Amino acid sequence: MSSPHTRLPLNRRGFLLASTGAAAALALTAAPASASSGRRPFGRFGSPDARLTPQTLYVDPRGRGDHTTVKDAVTAATGSGWTLVLAPGTYRETVALDATRTEATWIGASEDPRDVVIVFDNAAGTPKPGGGTYGTTGSATTTVQAAGFTARWITFANDWLRADHPDITGTQAVAIKVQGDRSAFHHCRFLGHQDTLYADSTALTSFARQYFAHCYAEGDVDFVFGRATAVYDDCHFRTLNRTDLAAAPYGFVFAPSTAGANPLGYLVTGSRVSSEAPDGSYKLARPWVPSSDTTARPSLVVRDTRLGPGIDAVAPYTNMSDAFPWQNQRFAEYRNTGPGARITVPENRPQLTREQAGSATREAYLGDWQPWKETC
């Protein structure tokens, strides 16, 4: 999505050393080596010699599995019901799971998302081979269009940095774009800056349900956005510091673009928002009404969540476009805590009634799909 804050470079703490020796800066710090990275790279999830099921494939960049890249494993897993077990490693590649590869499961074998990282560095304004640029959707490191997708213990990242590309103004850089119905993420991380986690659907008339449990997402501008019906359950959202801007706001956590016909957008429950930026430098949300759907009515409920001091408590919401004021959208809160949740100007903090809150639950949003009951 477009933003007024896309012109200047951004400094971030170091993480990965790219092949050029430049520091990529996205908190992708590796976990200590685990037992699964040695003789048992796939942990408790079998191996090519002891396959869990005939439709389980093993991926290991060191060559101890069926494939060395996630992309090759996805290509081999045609049809429905495949499981990919990913050994610890950094998978520098782009991956797309098309709509035909339904009911897929990806598992980080070490059961620590810091060990398994799928990362690339395209931005919306990155030139494409043959001409043009990638655009926001094309910048995604991982794209999931198939229904019934589940991921556990994986980091999805985009380590493109503004500071490295001052000539590029299209700074949206998506870590993952999720479009399929019944897409679930458990104990995953989503790392980037602008437009990190794109929780979307395949069409305006498709009300894709998505569930994120015990996940971590970080970024600055609109880093959780899209038109899915998405529940964020016990998640941690972290806003990044920005030395390229002289004044707040530094960015926006949520930017839903819920279709007007969809009664349910984003629900954040039992979560927390922290920040490495100065107090009050971030907005909690702004509504995204894209040019492709000017009838959108963005929907966001944040409840039972701790909002840290990084959130502007006086004016936590703002407009993306003055033609679509946030007050005309569907934003509400309920029983939030923390310094960023203080109600100092009541008209700026719409609150659910107790009765309304009874319908703002994961059960109400996701219907007959109950991914919190799934085990691995």
Coordinates of C-alpha atoms in Angstrom, one line a residue:
M1 CA 0.0 0.0 0.0
S2 CA 1.1 3.5 -0.6
S3 CA 2.4 5.6 2.3
P4 CA 3.7 9.1 2.9
H5 CA 6.6 7.6 4.7
T6 CA 8.5 5.9 1.9
R7 CA 11.2 8.3 0.8
L8 CA 14.1 8.0 3.2
P9 CA 16.4 5.1 4.3
L10 CA 15.9 3.2 7.5
N11 CA 18.4 1.9 9.9
R12 CA 17.7 -1.4 11.8
R13 CA 19.7 -3.7 14.0
G14 CA 21.8 -6.3 12.2
F15 CA 20.8 -9.9 11.7
L16 CA 21.9 -11.9 8.7
L17 CA 25.0 -11.2 6.7
A18 CA 24.1 -11.2 3.0
S19 CA 26.4 -12.5 0.4
T20 CA 27.7 -9.0 -0.2
G21 CA 28.6 -8.6 3.4
A22 CA 25.9 -6.1 4.1
A23 CA 23.9 -6.6 7.3
A24 CA 20.2 -7.4 6.7
A25 CA 18.3 -6.1 9.6
L26 CA 15.2 -8.1 10.5
A27 CA 15.6 -9.8 13.9
L28 CA 16.2 -13.1 12.3
T29 CA 18.6 -14.1 15.0
A30 CA 19.1 -17.9 14.9
A31 CA 18.4 -20.0 17.9
P32 CA 21.1 -22.1 19.5
A33 CA 21.8 -25.2 17.5
S34 CA 19.4 -27.9 18.5
A35 CA 19.6 -31.7 18.3
S36 CA 17.5 -31.7 15.2
S37 CA 20.2 -29.8 13.3
G38 CA 22.7 -32.7 13.8
R39 CA 22.0 -36.4 13.3
R40 CA 18.2 -35.9 13.3
P41 CA 17.5 -32.8 11.2
F42 CA 13.8 -33.6 11.1
G43 CA 13.4 -34.1 14.8
R44 CA 10.4 -36.2 15.8
F45 CA 8.8 -35.9 12.3
G46 CA 10.5 -38.9 10.7
S47 CA 12.9 -38.8 7.7
P48 CA 13.1 -40.0 4.1
D49 CA 13.9 -43.4 5.5
A50 CA 11.1 -43.4 8.1
R51 CA 8.4 -41.3 6.4
L52 CA 5.5 -40.3 8.6
T53 CA 3.1 -40.8 5.6
P54 CA 3.5 -41.4 1.9
Q55 CA 2.6 -37.8 1.4
T56 CA 5.3 -36.4 3.6
L57 CA 8.4 -34.7 2.0
Y58 CA 11.5 -33.7 3.8
V59 CA 13.4 -30.5 3.0
D60 CA 17.0 -29.8 4.1
P61 CA 19.4 -27.3 2.6
R62 CA 22.3 -29.6 3.5
G63 CA 20.9 -32.4 1.3
R64 CA 19.7 -34.8 3.9
G65 CA 16.1 -34.7 2.7
D66 CA 14.1 -35.2 -0.4
H67 CA 14.7 -31.7 -1.5
T68 CA 17.1 -28.8 -0.7
T69 CA 14.6 -26.0 -1.3
V70 CA 11.0 -25.4 -0.3
K71 CA 10.1 -24.4 -3.9
D72 CA 11.3 -27.8 -5.2
A73 CA 9.3 -29.6 -2.6
V74 CA 6.1 -27.6 -3.4
T75 CA 6.6 -28.4 -7.1
A76 CA 6.8 -32.1 -6.3
A77 CA 3.8 -32.1 -4.0
T78 CA 1.1 -31.9 -6.6
G79 CA -2.5 -32.3 -5.5
S80 CA -4.0 -32.2 -2.0
G81 CA -2.8 -33.3 1.5
W82 CA 1.0 -33.0 1.4
T83 CA 3.2 -32.3 4.4
L84 CA 6.6 -30.6 4.2
V85 CA 9.0 -31.0 7.1
L86 CA 11.6 -28.3 7.0
A87 CA 15.0 -28.9 8.6
P88 CA 16.7 -26.0 10.3
G89 CA 18.2 -23.5 7.8
T90 CA 17.7 -20.3 6.0
Y91 CA 15.8 -20.8 2.8
R92 CA 16.6 -17.8 0.6
E93 CA 13.9 -18.2 -2.1
T94 CA 10.4 -17.2 -3.1
V95 CA 7.7 -19.8 -2.8
A96 CA 4.2 -19.9 -4.1
L97 CA 1.6 -22.5 -3.1
D98 CA -1.1 -22.3 -5.8
A99 CA -4.8 -23.0 -5.3
T100 CA -4.6 -26.6 -6.5
R101 CA -2.3 -27.7 -3.6
T102 CA -4.9 -27.8 -0.9
E103 CA -4.7 -29.1 2.7
A104 CA -1.0 -28.6 2.8
T105 CA 1.0 -28.5 6.1
W106 CA 4.5 -27.1 6.6
I107 CA 6.3 -27.9 9.8
G108 CA 9.5 -26.5 11.2
A109 CA 11.2 -29.6 12.4
S110 CA 13.0 -28.1 15.4
E111 CA 9.7 -26.7 16.8
D112 CA 11.5 -23.3 17.1
P113 CA 10.5 -20.8 14.4
R114 CA 13.9 -19.1 14.8
D115 CA 15.6 -22.2 13.2
V116 CA 13.6 -22.3 10.0
V117 CA 13.5 -19.1 7.9
I118 CA 12.1 -18.6 4.5
V119 CA 13.3 -15.2 3.3
F120 CA 13.9 -13.1 0.2
D121 CA 14.3 -9.4 -0.6
N122 CA 12.0 -8.1 -3.3
A123 CA 10.1 -4.9 -2.8
A124 CA 7.2 -3.4 -4.8
G125 CA 9.6 -1.2 -6.6
T126 CA 12.3 -3.8 -7.3
P127 CA 12.9 -4.0 -11.1
K128 CA 11.8 -7.3 -12.6
P129 CA 13.8 -9.2 -15.2
G130 CA 12.4 -8.2 -18.5
G131 CA 11.0 -4.9 -17.3
G132 CA 8.6 -3.4 -14.9
T133 CA 8.5 -3.9 -11.1
Y134 CA 7.1 -6.5 -8.8
G135 CA 4.4 -4.5 -7.1
T136 CA 3.2 -5.2 -3.6
T137 CA 1.8 -8.7 -4.3
G138 CA 4.8 -9.7 -6.4
S139 CA 7.2 -8.7 -3.7
A140 CA 6.0 -11.5 -1.4
T141 CA 8.6 -14.0 -0.3
T142 CA 5.8 -16.6 0.2
T143 CA 2.4 -16.7 -1.4
V144 CA -0.3 -19.1 -0.2
Q145 CA -3.5 -19.4 -2.4
A146 CA -4.5 -22.9 -1.5
A147 CA -7.3 -23.6 1.1
G148 CA -6.6 -25.6 4.2
F149 CA -3.0 -24.5 4.7
T150 CA -1.3 -24.9 8.0
A151 CA 2.2 -23.8 9.1
R152 CA 3.9 -24.4 12.4
W153 CA 7.2 -23.1 13.8
I154 CA 8.4 -21.2 10.7
T155 CA 9.7 -17.7 10.1
F156 CA 8.4 -15.9 7.0
A157 CA 10.5 -12.9 6.2
N158 CA 11.3 -10.2 3.7
D159 CA 14.7 -8.5 4.4
W160 CA 14.6 -5.8 1.8
L161 CA 15.7 -2.5 3.4
R162 CA 15.0 1.1 2.5
A163 CA 18.5 2.1 3.5
D164 CA 20.0 -0.2 0.9
H165 CA 17.8 1.1 -1.9
P166 CA 17.3 4.9 -1.6
D167 CA 16.4 5.1 -5.3
I168 CA 13.3 2.8 -4.9
T169 CA 10.1 4.5 -3.8
G170 CA 7.9 1.4 -3.8
T171 CA 9.0 0.2 -0.4
Q172 CA 6.2 -2.3 0.3
A173 CA 8.0 -5.7 0.9
V174 CA 5.7 -8.6 1.8
A175 CA 7.0 -11.5 3.9
I176 CA 3.9 -13.6 3.2
K177 CA 0.6 -13.1 1.3
V178 CA -2.1 -15.5 2.5
Q179 CA -5.3 -15.8 0.4
G180 CA -6.7 -19.3 1.1
D181 CA -9.7 -20.1 3.3
R182 CA -8.9 -22.0 6.5
S183 CA -5.2 -20.9 6.6
A184 CA -3.7 -21.5 10.1
F185 CA -0.4 -20.4 11.5
H186 CA 0.9 -21.6 14.9
H187 CA 4.0 -20.3 16.6
C188 CA 5.2 -18.6 13.4
R189 CA 7.1 -15.3 12.9
F190 CA 6.5 -12.7 10.2
L191 CA 9.4 -10.2 9.8
G192 CA 9.6 -7.2 7.5
H193 CA 9.1 -3.5 7.5
Q194 CA 6.2 -2.2 5.3
D195 CA 3.4 -4.6 4.5
T196 CA 4.9 -7.6 6.3
L197 CA 1.9 -9.9 6.7
Y198 CA -0.7 -9.7 3.9
A199 CA -3.8 -11.5 5.2
D200 CA -6.1 -11.4 2.2
S201 CA -8.4 -13.4 0.0
T202 CA -8.5 -14.5 -3.7
A203 CA -11.4 -12.3 -4.6
L204 CA -13.7 -9.6 -3.3
T205 CA -16.5 -12.2 -2.9
S206 CA -14.2 -14.7 -1.2
F207 CA -14.3 -14.3 2.6
A208 CA -11.2 -16.3 3.5
R209 CA -10.9 -17.3 7.1
Q210 CA -7.4 -17.2 8.7
Y211 CA -6.1 -18.0 12.1
F212 CA -2.8 -16.9 13.7
A213 CA -2.0 -18.3 17.2
H214 CA 1.0 -17.6 19.3
C215 CA 2.6 -15.7 16.4
Y216 CA 5.0 -12.8 16.2
A217 CA 4.8 -10.0 13.6
E218 CA 7.0 -6.9 13.3
G219 CA 7.2 -4.0 11.0
D220 CA 6.4 -0.3 10.6
V221 CA 4.0 0.8 7.8
D222 CA 0.7 -1.2 7.6
F223 CA 2.5 -4.4 8.6
V224 CA -0.6 -6.4 9.1
F225 CA -3.1 -5.7 6.3
G226 CA -5.6 -7.1 3.8
R227 CA -9.2 -8.2 3.5
A228 CA -9.3 -11.7 5.1
T229 CA -11.5 -12.6 8.0
A230 CA -8.5 -13.1 10.3
V231 CA -8.2 -13.9 14.0
Y232 CA -4.9 -13.1 15.8
D233 CA -5.0 -15.1 19.0
D234 CA -2.3 -14.6 21.7
C235 CA 0.0 -12.9 19.2
H236 CA 2.8 -10.3 19.7
F237 CA 3.1 -7.3 17.4
R238 CA 6.2 -5.2 17.5
T239 CA 6.7 -1.8 16.0
L240 CA 10.1 -0.9 14.8
N241 CA 12.1 2.2 15.4
R242 CA 12.7 4.6 12.5
T243 CA 15.6 7.0 12.3
D244 CA 14.7 8.2 8.8
L245 CA 11.7 10.2 10.0
A246 CA 11.8 13.5 11.9
A247 CA 8.4 13.1 13.5
A248 CA 5.6 10.7 14.3
P249 CA 3.7 8.8 13.2
Y250 CA 6.3 6.3 12.3
G251 CA 3.8 3.8 11.0
F252 CA 0.6 1.8 11.5
V253 CA 0.1 -1.7 12.9
F254 CA -3.1 -2.8 11.2
A255 CA -4.6 -1.7 7.8
P256 CA -7.6 -4.0 7.1
S257 CA -9.4 -3.7 3.8
T258 CA -12.5 -5.8 4.6
A259 CA -15.0 -6.0 1.8
G260 CA -18.2 -4.1 2.6
A261 CA -20.3 -7.3 2.2
N262 CA -18.1 -9.2 4.7
P263 CA -19.5 -8.7 8.3
L264 CA -16.2 -9.8 9.9
G265 CA -12.6 -8.5 9.3
Y266 CA -9.7 -8.6 11.7
L267 CA -10.0 -9.7 15.3
V268 CA -7.1 -9.3 17.7
T269 CA -7.7 -11.1 21.0
G270 CA -5.5 -11.8 24.1
S271 CA -2.5 -10.3 22.4
R272 CA 0.1 -7.5 22.9
V273 CA 1.7 -4.7 21.0
S274 CA 5.2 -3.6 22.0
S275 CA 7.6 -1.2 20.4
E276 CA 11.3 -0.3 20.0
A277 CA 10.3 3.2 18.9
P278 CA 9.6 6.2 21.1
D279 CA 6.4 6.5 23.1
G280 CA 3.3 7.4 21.1
S281 CA 5.0 7.2 17.7
Y282 CA 2.7 4.6 16.2
K283 CA -1.0 4.5 15.3
L284 CA -2.8 1.3 16.1
A285 CA -4.6 1.2 12.7
R286 CA -5.8 3.0 9.6
P287 CA -8.4 1.8 7.1
W288 CA -7.3 0.7 3.7
V289 CA -9.9 1.3 1.0
P290 CA -8.1 0.2 -2.2
S291 CA -8.8 1.8 -5.6
S292 CA -9.9 -1.7 -6.7
D293 CA -12.7 -1.8 -4.1
T294 CA -13.9 1.7 -3.1
T295 CA -16.9 -0.1 -1.4
A296 CA -14.6 -1.7 1.2
R297 CA -15.5 -1.0 4.9
P298 CA -12.4 -2.0 6.9
S299 CA -13.2 -3.9 10.1
L300 CA -10.9 -4.3 13.1
V301 CA -11.7 -5.3 16.7
V302 CA -8.9 -5.3 19.3
R303 CA -9.9 -6.8 22.6
D304 CA -8.3 -8.0 25.8
T305 CA -4.9 -6.9 24.4
R306 CA -2.1 -5.0 26.0
L307 CA -1.1 -1.9 24.0
G308 CA 2.3 -0.6 25.0
P309 CA 3.5 3.0 25.1
G310 CA 4.5 3.0 21.5
I311 CA 0.8 3.4 20.5
D312 CA -0.6 6.9 20.4
A313 CA -3.3 6.7 23.1
V314 CA -4.8 10.1 22.3
A315 CA -5.4 9.4 18.6
P316 CA -4.7 5.7 17.9
Y317 CA -6.5 5.7 14.5
T318 CA -6.0 7.8 11.4
N319 CA -7.0 8.0 7.8
M320 CA -5.2 6.5 4.9
S321 CA -7.3 8.7 2.6
D322 CA -9.4 11.6 3.8
A323 CA -12.1 10.4 1.4
F324 CA -12.6 7.4 3.7
P325 CA -12.5 8.6 7.3
W326 CA -11.7 5.9 9.9
Q327 CA -14.8 7.0 11.8
N328 CA -16.9 5.6 9.0
Q329 CA -15.3 2.2 9.1
R330 CA -15.7 -0.6 11.6
F331 CA -13.1 -0.1 14.3
A332 CA -13.6 -1.0 17.9
E333 CA -11.9 -2.0 21.1
Y334 CA -12.8 -3.9 24.3
R335 CA -11.1 -4.3 27.6
N336 CA -7.6 -3.4 26.4
T337 CA -4.9 -2.5 28.9
G338 CA -1.5 -0.8 28.9
P339 CA -0.5 2.8 28.4
G340 CA -1.4 2.7 24.7
A341 CA -5.0 1.8 25.6
R342 CA -5.7 4.7 27.9
I343 CA -8.9 6.5 26.9
T344 CA -8.2 10.2 27.1
V345 CA -10.4 11.3 24.1
P346 CA -13.4 8.9 24.1
E347 CA -14.5 9.8 20.6
N348 CA -11.1 8.5 19.3
R349 CA -11.5 5.1 21.0
P350 CA -14.8 3.4 20.0
Q351 CA -15.6 0.7 22.5
L352 CA -17.8 -2.4 22.1
T353 CA -20.5 -3.0 24.6
R354 CA -20.5 -6.2 26.6
E355 CA -23.2 -7.5 24.4
Q356 CA -21.3 -6.7 21.2
A357 CA -18.2 -8.2 22.6
G358 CA -20.0 -11.5 23.0
S359 CA -20.0 -11.8 19.2
A360 CA -16.4 -10.7 18.9
T361 CA -14.8 -14.2 19.4
R362 CA -12.7 -16.6 17.4
E363 CA -15.7 -19.0 17.4
A364 CA -18.0 -16.3 15.9
Y365 CA -15.4 -15.2 13.3
L366 CA -14.3 -18.7 12.1
G367 CA -17.6 -20.6 12.3
D368 CA -17.4 -24.4 12.0
W369 CA -13.6 -24.2 11.5
Q370 CA -11.8 -24.7 14.9
P371 CA -8.0 -24.6 14.1
W372 CA -7.1 -24.1 17.8
K373 CA -8.1 -27.7 18.4
E374 CA -5.6 -29.0 15.8
T375 CA -2.5 -30.8 17.1
C376 CA 0.7 -31.7 15.5

